[in-house]
Amino acid sequence: MDFTSLIPNARNTIQSYGGGGFRVAGVHHEGSVLVLPSRVVPWPVCRLAELNLDALADVIAETPRVDILLLGCGPQPSVDPRRIAKDLIDIGITIEAMDTGAACRTFNVLLAEDRRVAAGLIAV
């Protein structure tokens, strides 16, 4: 099923990934990105081992606050997000780690459900 047809055009639907980048809402982005309800920004995280709260400042600052942060870990889930999950949970954000493809698909499904979701996606 094509979930992207259920999402209003004004939203940051992830249309494709691969080749070192992403197409979000019709715009190509090279490298890793943060996809937020309000915008898409370059993300300097190349490996989730580099992940810390500073790298998620845009997610934490998003207004209204997102409820769920999906982490696209590259070709395989490769990080245990528990080391930062408690800090995010304390401010009301649940974190889920998975491979980048699954994160892109899950993001679009949650967007279609009108959930407040963000994604930190490592390029593949």
mmCIF file of N, CA and C in Angstrom:
data_model
loop_
_atom_site.group_PDB
_atom_site.id
_atom_site.type_symbol
_atom_site.label_atom_id
_atom_site.label_comp_id
_atom_site.label_asym_id
_atom_site.label_seq_id
_atom_site.Cartn_x
_atom_site.Cartn_y
_atom_site.Cartn_z
ATOM 1 N N MET A 1 0.846 -1.182 0.000
ATOM 2 C CA MET A 1 0.000 0.000 0.000
ATOM 3 C C MET A 1 0.887 1.239 0.000
ATOM 4 N N ASP A 2 0.510 2.225 -0.737
ATOM 5 C CA ASP A 2 1.244 3.483 -0.789
ATOM 6 C C ASP A 2 0.676 4.422 0.258
ATOM 7 N N PHE A 3 1.356 4.508 1.416
ATOM 8 C CA PHE A 3 0.896 5.372 2.492
ATOM 9 C C PHE A 3 1.108 6.839 2.180
ATOM 10 N N THR A 4 2.032 7.149 1.281
ATOM 11 C CA THR A 4 2.311 8.553 1.009
ATOM 12 C C THR A 4 1.098 9.270 0.432
ATOM 13 N N SER A 5 0.201 8.538 -0.221
ATOM 14 C CA SER A 5 -0.996 9.187 -0.777
ATOM 15 C C SER A 5 -1.975 9.601 0.319
ATOM 16 N N LEU A 6 -1.814 9.084 1.538
ATOM 17 C CA LEU A 6 -2.700 9.420 2.645
ATOM 18 C C LEU A 6 -2.236 10.650 3.427
ATOM 19 N N ILE A 7 -1.047 11.151 3.095
ATOM 20 C CA ILE A 7 -0.435 12.228 3.867
ATOM 21 C C ILE A 7 -0.582 13.534 3.095
ATOM 22 N N PRO A 8 -1.076 14.585 3.744
ATOM 23 C CA PRO A 8 -1.192 15.882 3.052
ATOM 24 C C PRO A 8 0.158 16.339 2.501
ATOM 25 N N ASN A 9 0.150 17.030 1.371
ATOM 26 C CA ASN A 9 1.365 17.461 0.688
ATOM 27 C C ASN A 9 2.263 18.354 1.531
ATOM 28 N N ALA A 10 1.711 19.050 2.495
ATOM 29 C CA ALA A 10 2.512 19.975 3.281
ATOM 30 C C ALA A 10 3.429 19.261 4.275
ATOM 31 N N ARG A 11 3.325 17.961 4.381
ATOM 32 C CA ARG A 11 4.108 17.218 5.349
ATOM 33 C C ARG A 11 5.392 16.690 4.728
ATOM 34 N N ASN A 12 6.362 16.392 5.569
ATOM 35 C CA ASN A 12 7.670 15.912 5.116
ATOM 36 C C ASN A 12 7.682 14.400 4.914
ATOM 37 N N THR A 13 6.998 13.950 3.901
ATOM 38 C CA THR A 13 6.959 12.540 3.559
ATOM 39 C C THR A 13 8.302 12.106 2.989
ATOM 40 N N ILE A 14 8.795 10.963 3.457
ATOM 41 C CA ILE A 14 10.040 10.414 2.926
ATOM 42 C C ILE A 14 9.679 9.594 1.694
ATOM 43 N N GLN A 15 10.090 10.069 0.538
ATOM 44 C CA GLN A 15 9.713 9.427 -0.717
ATOM 45 C C GLN A 15 10.702 8.368 -1.157
ATOM 46 N N SER A 16 11.989 8.544 -0.840
ATOM 47 C CA SER A 16 12.983 7.531 -1.205
ATOM 48 C C SER A 16 14.241 7.725 -0.371
ATOM 49 N N TYR A 17 15.028 6.651 -0.346
ATOM 50 C CA TYR A 17 16.315 6.695 0.338
ATOM 51 C C TYR A 17 17.281 5.810 -0.425
ATOM 52 N N GLY A 18 18.566 6.045 -0.234
ATOM 53 C CA GLY A 18 19.600 5.252 -0.898
ATOM 54 C C GLY A 18 20.537 6.161 -1.670
ATOM 55 N N GLY A 19 21.637 5.586 -2.129
ATOM 56 C CA GLY A 19 22.611 6.368 -2.870
ATOM 57 C C GLY A 19 23.227 7.490 -2.050
ATOM 58 N N GLY A 20 23.222 7.324 -0.730
ATOM 59 C CA GLY A 20 23.828 8.336 0.124
ATOM 60 C C GLY A 20 22.945 9.509 0.461
ATOM 61 N N GLY A 21 21.631 9.391 0.229
ATOM 62 C CA GLY A 21 20.746 10.512 0.532
ATOM 63 C C GLY A 21 19.290 10.115 0.620
ATOM 64 N N PHE A 22 18.434 11.125 0.622
ATOM 65 C CA PHE A 22 16.991 10.946 0.811
ATOM 66 C C PHE A 22 16.237 11.933 -0.061
ATOM 67 N N ARG A 23 15.025 11.573 -0.477
ATOM 68 C CA ARG A 23 14.104 12.516 -1.094
ATOM 69 C C ARG A 23 12.952 12.670 -0.112
ATOM 70 N N VAL A 24 12.797 13.909 0.373
ATOM 71 C CA VAL A 24 11.755 14.217 1.352
ATOM 72 C C VAL A 24 10.932 15.373 0.806
ATOM 73 N N ALA A 25 9.626 15.145 0.679
ATOM 74 C CA ALA A 25 8.697 16.169 0.179
ATOM 75 C C ALA A 25 9.196 16.780 -1.131
ATOM 76 N N GLY A 26 9.727 15.926 -2.005
ATOM 77 C CA GLY A 26 10.146 16.368 -3.328
ATOM 78 C C GLY A 26 11.534 16.975 -3.407
ATOM 79 N N VAL A 27 12.255 17.048 -2.284
ATOM 80 C CA VAL A 27 13.580 17.660 -2.261
ATOM 81 C C VAL A 27 14.628 16.601 -1.938
ATOM 82 N N HIS A 28 15.710 16.575 -2.739
ATOM 83 C CA HIS A 28 16.796 15.620 -2.492
ATOM 84 C C HIS A 28 17.752 16.183 -1.447
ATOM 85 N N HIS A 29 18.122 15.345 -0.484
ATOM 86 C CA HIS A 29 19.059 15.714 0.579
ATOM 87 C C HIS A 29 20.203 14.713 0.563
ATOM 88 N N GLU A 30 21.436 15.203 0.452
ATOM 89 C CA GLU A 30 22.625 14.349 0.515
ATOM 90 C C GLU A 30 22.997 14.100 1.971
ATOM 91 N N GLY A 31 23.420 12.885 2.262
ATOM 92 C CA GLY A 31 23.906 12.560 3.602
ATOM 93 C C GLY A 31 22.788 12.306 4.590
ATOM 94 N N SER A 32 23.186 12.156 5.849
ATOM 95 C CA SER A 32 22.244 11.891 6.931
ATOM 96 C C SER A 32 21.399 13.131 7.204
ATOM 97 N N VAL A 33 20.152 12.904 7.645
ATOM 98 C CA VAL A 33 19.221 14.008 7.889
ATOM 99 C C VAL A 33 18.390 13.775 9.140
ATOM 100 N N LEU A 34 17.913 14.872 9.693
ATOM 101 C CA LEU A 34 16.839 14.852 10.679
ATOM 102 C C LEU A 34 15.584 15.300 9.955
ATOM 103 N N VAL A 35 14.548 14.477 9.997
ATOM 104 C CA VAL A 35 13.264 14.839 9.401
ATOM 105 C C VAL A 35 12.336 15.195 10.556
ATOM 106 N N LEU A 36 11.985 16.456 10.611
ATOM 107 C CA LEU A 36 11.140 16.990 11.672
ATOM 108 C C LEU A 36 9.795 17.387 11.077
ATOM 109 N N PRO A 37 8.777 17.557 11.896
ATOM 110 C CA PRO A 37 7.501 18.013 11.345
ATOM 111 C C PRO A 37 7.626 19.349 10.609
ATOM 112 N N SER A 38 8.511 20.236 11.071
ATOM 113 C CA SER A 38 8.603 21.577 10.494
ATOM 114 C C SER A 38 9.639 21.724 9.394
ATOM 115 N N ARG A 39 10.616 20.829 9.325
ATOM 116 C CA ARG A 39 11.708 21.001 8.358
ATOM 117 C C ARG A 39 12.578 19.748 8.297
ATOM 118 N N VAL A 40 13.466 19.739 7.316
ATOM 119 C CA VAL A 40 14.475 18.687 7.176
ATOM 120 C C VAL A 40 15.825 19.376 7.273
ATOM 121 N N VAL A 41 16.712 18.854 8.135
ATOM 122 C CA VAL A 41 18.017 19.482 8.327
ATOM 123 C C VAL A 41 19.122 18.441 8.177
ATOM 124 N N PRO A 42 20.278 18.864 7.675
ATOM 125 C CA PRO A 42 21.419 17.945 7.628
ATOM 126 C C PRO A 42 21.759 17.485 9.045
ATOM 127 N N TRP A 43 22.226 16.239 9.136
ATOM 128 C CA TRP A 43 22.541 15.660 10.443
ATOM 129 C C TRP A 43 23.965 15.154 10.403
ATOM 130 N N PRO A 44 24.853 15.672 11.218
ATOM 131 C CA PRO A 44 26.263 15.306 11.137
ATOM 132 C C PRO A 44 26.591 13.926 11.692
ATOM 133 N N VAL A 45 25.590 13.151 12.081
ATOM 134 C CA VAL A 45 25.829 11.816 12.627
ATOM 135 C C VAL A 45 25.986 10.825 11.472
ATOM 136 N N CYS A 46 27.143 10.187 11.401
ATOM 137 C CA CYS A 46 27.402 9.179 10.367
ATOM 138 C C CYS A 46 27.330 7.757 10.922
ATOM 139 N N ARG A 47 27.508 7.645 12.219
ATOM 140 C CA ARG A 47 27.377 6.366 12.928
ATOM 141 C C ARG A 47 26.636 6.670 14.218
ATOM 142 N N LEU A 48 25.711 5.839 14.588
ATOM 143 C CA LEU A 48 24.936 6.136 15.786
ATOM 144 C C LEU A 48 25.760 6.021 17.056
ATOM 145 N N ALA A 49 26.950 5.456 16.972
ATOM 146 C CA ALA A 49 27.847 5.478 18.128
ATOM 147 C C ALA A 49 28.206 6.919 18.485
ATOM 148 N N GLU A 50 28.078 7.847 17.537
ATOM 149 C CA GLU A 50 28.354 9.272 17.749
ATOM 150 C C GLU A 50 27.165 10.010 18.363
ATOM 151 N N LEU A 51 26.050 9.330 18.502
ATOM 152 C CA LEU A 51 24.812 9.976 18.931
ATOM 153 C C LEU A 51 24.898 10.457 20.375
ATOM 154 N N ASN A 52 24.472 11.702 20.577
ATOM 155 C CA ASN A 52 24.351 12.267 21.921
ATOM 156 C C ASN A 52 23.210 13.290 21.892
ATOM 157 N N LEU A 53 22.911 13.835 23.036
ATOM 158 C CA LEU A 53 21.794 14.787 23.099
ATOM 159 C C LEU A 53 22.043 16.040 22.278
ATOM 160 N N ASP A 54 23.290 16.475 22.164
ATOM 161 C CA ASP A 54 23.585 17.651 21.333
ATOM 162 C C ASP A 54 23.186 17.412 19.875
ATOM 163 N N ALA A 55 23.395 16.196 19.388
ATOM 164 C CA ALA A 55 23.031 15.862 18.004
ATOM 165 C C ALA A 55 21.519 15.838 17.813
ATOM 166 N N LEU A 56 20.778 15.801 18.904
ATOM 167 C CA LEU A 56 19.314 15.765 18.836
ATOM 168 C C LEU A 56 18.678 17.074 19.279
ATOM 169 N N ALA A 57 19.476 18.137 19.358
ATOM 170 C CA ALA A 57 18.972 19.435 19.834
ATOM 171 C C ALA A 57 17.776 19.922 19.016
ATOM 172 N N ASP A 58 17.817 19.738 17.689
ATOM 173 C CA ASP A 58 16.688 20.185 16.850
ATOM 174 C C ASP A 58 15.422 19.396 17.161
ATOM 175 N N VAL A 59 15.565 18.112 17.460
ATOM 176 C CA VAL A 59 14.405 17.280 17.810
ATOM 177 C C VAL A 59 13.826 17.755 19.137
ATOM 178 N N ILE A 60 14.700 17.959 20.114
ATOM 179 C CA ILE A 60 14.260 18.376 21.447
ATOM 180 C C ILE A 60 13.601 19.756 21.407
ATOM 181 N N ALA A 61 14.082 20.633 20.547
ATOM 182 C CA ALA A 61 13.552 21.994 20.462
ATOM 183 C C ALA A 61 12.287 22.118 19.613
ATOM 184 N N GLU A 62 11.937 21.075 18.860
ATOM 185 C CA GLU A 62 10.777 21.139 17.961
ATOM 186 C C GLU A 62 9.513 21.475 18.745
ATOM 187 N N THR A 63 8.737 22.430 18.205
ATOM 188 C CA THR A 63 7.474 22.844 18.806
ATOM 189 C C THR A 63 6.365 22.710 17.782
ATOM 190 N N PRO A 64 5.261 22.035 18.073
ATOM 191 C CA PRO A 64 5.061 21.283 19.305
ATOM 192 C C PRO A 64 6.003 20.080 19.365
ATOM 193 N N ARG A 65 6.269 19.631 20.567
ATOM 194 C CA ARG A 65 7.210 18.545 20.805
ATOM 195 C C ARG A 65 6.784 17.263 20.077
ATOM 196 N N VAL A 66 7.762 16.543 19.543
ATOM 197 C CA VAL A 66 7.471 15.247 18.938
ATOM 198 C C VAL A 66 7.328 14.214 20.048
ATOM 199 N N ASP A 67 6.531 13.185 19.778
ATOM 200 C CA ASP A 67 6.326 12.101 20.745
ATOM 201 C C ASP A 67 7.281 10.941 20.504
ATOM 202 N N ILE A 68 7.646 10.746 19.236
ATOM 203 C CA ILE A 68 8.439 9.578 18.851
ATOM 204 C C ILE A 68 9.599 10.027 17.984
ATOM 205 N N LEU A 69 10.781 9.514 18.287
ATOM 206 C CA LEU A 69 11.952 9.709 17.445
ATOM 207 C C LEU A 69 12.375 8.355 16.912
ATOM 208 N N LEU A 70 12.358 8.215 15.587
ATOM 209 C CA LEU A 70 12.839 7.002 14.935
ATOM 210 C C LEU A 70 14.292 7.207 14.553
ATOM 211 N N LEU A 71 15.128 6.254 14.880
ATOM 212 C CA LEU A 71 16.537 6.313 14.492
ATOM 213 C C LEU A 71 16.776 5.315 13.388
ATOM 214 N N GLY A 72 17.171 5.798 12.230
ATOM 215 C CA GLY A 72 17.564 4.941 11.116
ATOM 216 C C GLY A 72 19.062 4.695 11.222
ATOM 217 N N CYS A 73 19.451 3.495 11.598
ATOM 218 C CA CYS A 73 20.836 3.156 11.970
ATOM 219 C C CYS A 73 21.722 2.781 10.794
ATOM 220 N N GLY A 74 21.279 2.980 9.557
ATOM 221 C CA GLY A 74 22.042 2.508 8.412
ATOM 222 C C GLY A 74 21.434 1.205 7.920
ATOM 223 N N PRO A 75 22.251 0.317 7.332
ATOM 224 C CA PRO A 75 21.694 -0.905 6.766
ATOM 225 C C PRO A 75 21.183 -1.903 7.798
ATOM 226 N N GLN A 76 21.649 -1.796 9.042
ATOM 227 C CA GLN A 76 21.200 -2.706 10.098
ATOM 228 C C GLN A 76 21.091 -1.940 11.398
ATOM 229 N N PRO A 77 20.145 -2.344 12.258
ATOM 230 C CA PRO A 77 20.121 -1.699 13.573
ATOM 231 C C PRO A 77 21.422 -2.038 14.292
ATOM 232 N N SER A 78 22.143 -1.021 14.734
ATOM 233 C CA SER A 78 23.475 -1.279 15.258
ATOM 234 C C SER A 78 23.783 -0.518 16.533
ATOM 235 N N VAL A 79 22.784 -0.025 17.192
ATOM 236 C CA VAL A 79 23.046 0.755 18.399
ATOM 237 C C VAL A 79 21.979 0.444 19.437
ATOM 238 N N ASP A 80 22.385 0.502 20.655
ATOM 239 C CA ASP A 80 21.457 0.375 21.764
ATOM 240 C C ASP A 80 21.164 1.791 22.251
ATOM 241 N N PRO A 81 19.975 2.324 21.960
ATOM 242 C CA PRO A 81 19.702 3.723 22.297
ATOM 243 C C PRO A 81 19.425 3.973 23.775
ATOM 244 N N ARG A 82 19.549 2.935 24.610
ATOM 245 C CA ARG A 82 19.222 3.133 26.028
ATOM 246 C C ARG A 82 20.068 4.210 26.686
ATOM 247 N N ARG A 83 21.294 4.440 26.184
ATOM 248 C CA ARG A 83 22.162 5.416 26.853
ATOM 249 C C ARG A 83 21.616 6.838 26.738
ATOM 250 N N ILE A 84 20.797 7.130 25.727
ATOM 251 C CA ILE A 84 20.183 8.463 25.664
ATOM 252 C C ILE A 84 18.663 8.403 25.818
ATOM 253 N N ALA A 85 18.103 7.192 25.793
ATOM 254 C CA ALA A 85 16.643 7.049 25.841
ATOM 255 C C ALA A 85 16.054 7.635 27.121
ATOM 256 N N LYS A 86 16.707 7.436 28.267
ATOM 257 C CA LYS A 86 16.155 7.942 29.513
ATOM 258 C C LYS A 86 16.031 9.463 29.483
ATOM 259 N N ASP A 87 17.053 10.140 28.967
ATOM 260 C CA ASP A 87 16.978 11.604 28.892
ATOM 261 C C ASP A 87 15.833 12.057 27.999
ATOM 262 N N LEU A 88 15.618 11.350 26.883
ATOM 263 C CA LEU A 88 14.512 11.714 25.982
ATOM 264 C C LEU A 88 13.164 11.391 26.613
ATOM 265 N N ILE A 89 13.068 10.237 27.262
ATOM 266 C CA ILE A 89 11.808 9.855 27.903
ATOM 267 C C ILE A 89 11.446 10.869 28.982
ATOM 268 N N ASP A 90 12.446 11.364 29.699
ATOM 269 C CA ASP A 90 12.191 12.359 30.746
ATOM 270 C C ASP A 90 11.555 13.634 30.193
ATOM 271 N N ILE A 91 11.780 13.937 28.903
ATOM 272 C CA ILE A 91 11.141 15.117 28.312
ATOM 273 C C ILE A 91 9.962 14.746 27.405
ATOM 274 N N GLY A 92 9.592 13.444 27.402
ATOM 275 C CA GLY A 92 8.383 13.022 26.703
ATOM 276 C C GLY A 92 8.576 12.486 25.298
ATOM 277 N N ILE A 93 9.807 12.097 24.931
ATOM 278 C CA ILE A 93 10.060 11.569 23.589
ATOM 279 C C ILE A 93 10.483 10.105 23.696
ATOM 280 N N THR A 94 9.763 9.238 23.010
ATOM 281 C CA THR A 94 10.119 7.824 22.931
ATOM 282 C C THR A 94 11.059 7.627 21.755
ATOM 283 N N ILE A 95 12.065 6.788 21.908
ATOM 284 C CA ILE A 95 13.048 6.554 20.849
ATOM 285 C C ILE A 95 12.970 5.096 20.400
ATOM 286 N N GLU A 96 12.996 4.896 19.083
ATOM 287 C CA GLU A 96 12.978 3.560 18.494
ATOM 288 C C GLU A 96 14.085 3.473 17.460
ATOM 289 N N ALA A 97 14.963 2.489 17.589
ATOM 290 C CA ALA A 97 16.064 2.298 16.637
ATOM 291 C C ALA A 97 15.767 1.120 15.716
ATOM 292 N N MET A 98 16.086 1.295 14.435
ATOM 293 C CA MET A 98 15.875 0.256 13.418
ATOM 294 C C MET A 98 16.747 0.581 12.219
ATOM 295 N N ASP A 99 16.760 -0.284 11.212
ATOM 296 C CA ASP A 99 17.535 0.059 10.019
ATOM 297 C C ASP A 99 16.884 1.249 9.316
ATOM 298 N N THR A 100 17.660 1.934 8.488
ATOM 299 C CA THR A 100 17.188 3.179 7.856
ATOM 300 C C THR A 100 15.936 2.961 7.014
ATOM 301 N N GLY A 101 15.886 1.884 6.238
ATOM 302 C CA GLY A 101 14.703 1.625 5.413
ATOM 303 C C GLY A 101 13.447 1.472 6.252
ATOM 304 N N ALA A 102 13.549 0.701 7.331
ATOM 305 C CA ALA A 102 12.400 0.511 8.217
ATOM 306 C C ALA A 102 12.004 1.825 8.876
ATOM 307 N N ALA A 103 12.985 2.641 9.240
ATOM 308 C CA ALA A 103 12.680 3.936 9.855
ATOM 309 C C ALA A 103 11.928 4.845 8.881
ATOM 310 N N CYS A 104 12.334 4.837 7.614
ATOM 311 C CA CYS A 104 11.643 5.651 6.603
ATOM 312 C C CYS A 104 10.198 5.192 6.438
ATOM 313 N N ARG A 105 9.996 3.902 6.326
ATOM 314 C CA ARG A 105 8.631 3.371 6.155
ATOM 315 C C ARG A 105 7.775 3.648 7.387
ATOM 316 N N THR A 106 8.335 3.401 8.566
ATOM 317 C CA THR A 106 7.597 3.622 9.809
ATOM 318 C C THR A 106 7.250 5.092 9.984
ATOM 319 N N PHE A 107 8.183 5.977 9.642
ATOM 320 C CA PHE A 107 7.936 7.415 9.713
ATOM 321 C C PHE A 107 6.693 7.777 8.892
ATOM 322 N N ASN A 108 6.627 7.302 7.650
ATOM 323 C CA ASN A 108 5.489 7.637 6.787
ATOM 324 C C ASN A 108 4.182 7.089 7.330
ATOM 325 N N VAL A 109 4.204 5.887 7.895
ATOM 326 C CA VAL A 109 2.986 5.314 8.476
ATOM 327 C C VAL A 109 2.526 6.171 9.656
ATOM 328 N N LEU A 110 3.458 6.518 10.543
ATOM 329 C CA LEU A 110 3.091 7.342 11.698
ATOM 330 C C LEU A 110 2.620 8.731 11.271
ATOM 331 N N LEU A 111 3.222 9.266 10.226
ATOM 332 C CA LEU A 111 2.795 10.562 9.696
ATOM 333 C C LEU A 111 1.356 10.466 9.170
ATOM 334 N N ALA A 112 1.047 9.370 8.487
ATOM 335 C CA ALA A 112 -0.313 9.163 7.971
ATOM 336 C C ALA A 112 -1.325 9.040 9.103
ATOM 337 N N GLU A 113 -0.861 8.573 10.261
ATOM 338 C CA GLU A 113 -1.725 8.470 11.442
ATOM 339 C C GLU A 113 -1.786 9.792 12.214
ATOM 340 N N ASP A 114 -1.160 10.831 11.657
ATOM 341 C CA ASP A 114 -1.137 12.160 12.265
ATOM 342 C C ASP A 114 -0.437 12.162 13.622
ATOM 343 N N ARG A 115 0.608 11.331 13.732
ATOM 344 C CA ARG A 115 1.418 11.283 14.954
ATOM 345 C C ARG A 115 2.496 12.353 14.885
ATOM 346 N N ARG A 116 2.947 12.815 16.031
ATOM 347 C CA ARG A 116 4.048 13.782 16.100
ATOM 348 C C ARG A 116 5.358 12.991 16.145
ATOM 349 N N VAL A 117 5.960 12.833 14.975
ATOM 350 C CA VAL A 117 7.116 11.960 14.819
ATOM 351 C C VAL A 117 8.256 12.712 14.151
ATOM 352 N N ALA A 118 9.463 12.330 14.516
ATOM 353 C CA ALA A 118 10.685 12.823 13.863
ATOM 354 C C ALA A 118 11.553 11.615 13.554
ATOM 355 N N ALA A 119 12.503 11.802 12.646
ATOM 356 C CA ALA A 119 13.414 10.701 12.296
ATOM 357 C C ALA A 119 14.836 11.232 12.152
ATOM 358 N N GLY A 120 15.767 10.547 12.779
ATOM 359 C CA GLY A 120 17.191 10.770 12.561
ATOM 360 C C GLY A 120 17.681 9.642 11.682
ATOM 361 N N LEU A 121 18.046 9.968 10.447
ATOM 362 C CA LEU A 121 18.314 8.937 9.442
ATOM 363 C C LEU A 121 19.772 8.983 8.952
ATOM 364 N N ILE A 122 20.465 7.871 9.140
ATOM 365 C CA ILE A 122 21.818 7.743 8.621
ATOM 366 C C ILE A 122 21.698 7.296 7.170
ATOM 367 N N ALA A 123 22.371 8.004 6.280
ATOM 368 C CA ALA A 123 22.287 7.721 4.845
ATOM 369 C C ALA A 123 22.876 6.348 4.533
ATOM 370 N N VAL A 124 22.242 5.687 3.579
ATOM 371 C CA VAL A 124 22.735 4.398 3.056
ATOM 372 C C VAL A 124 22.932 4.514 1.566
#
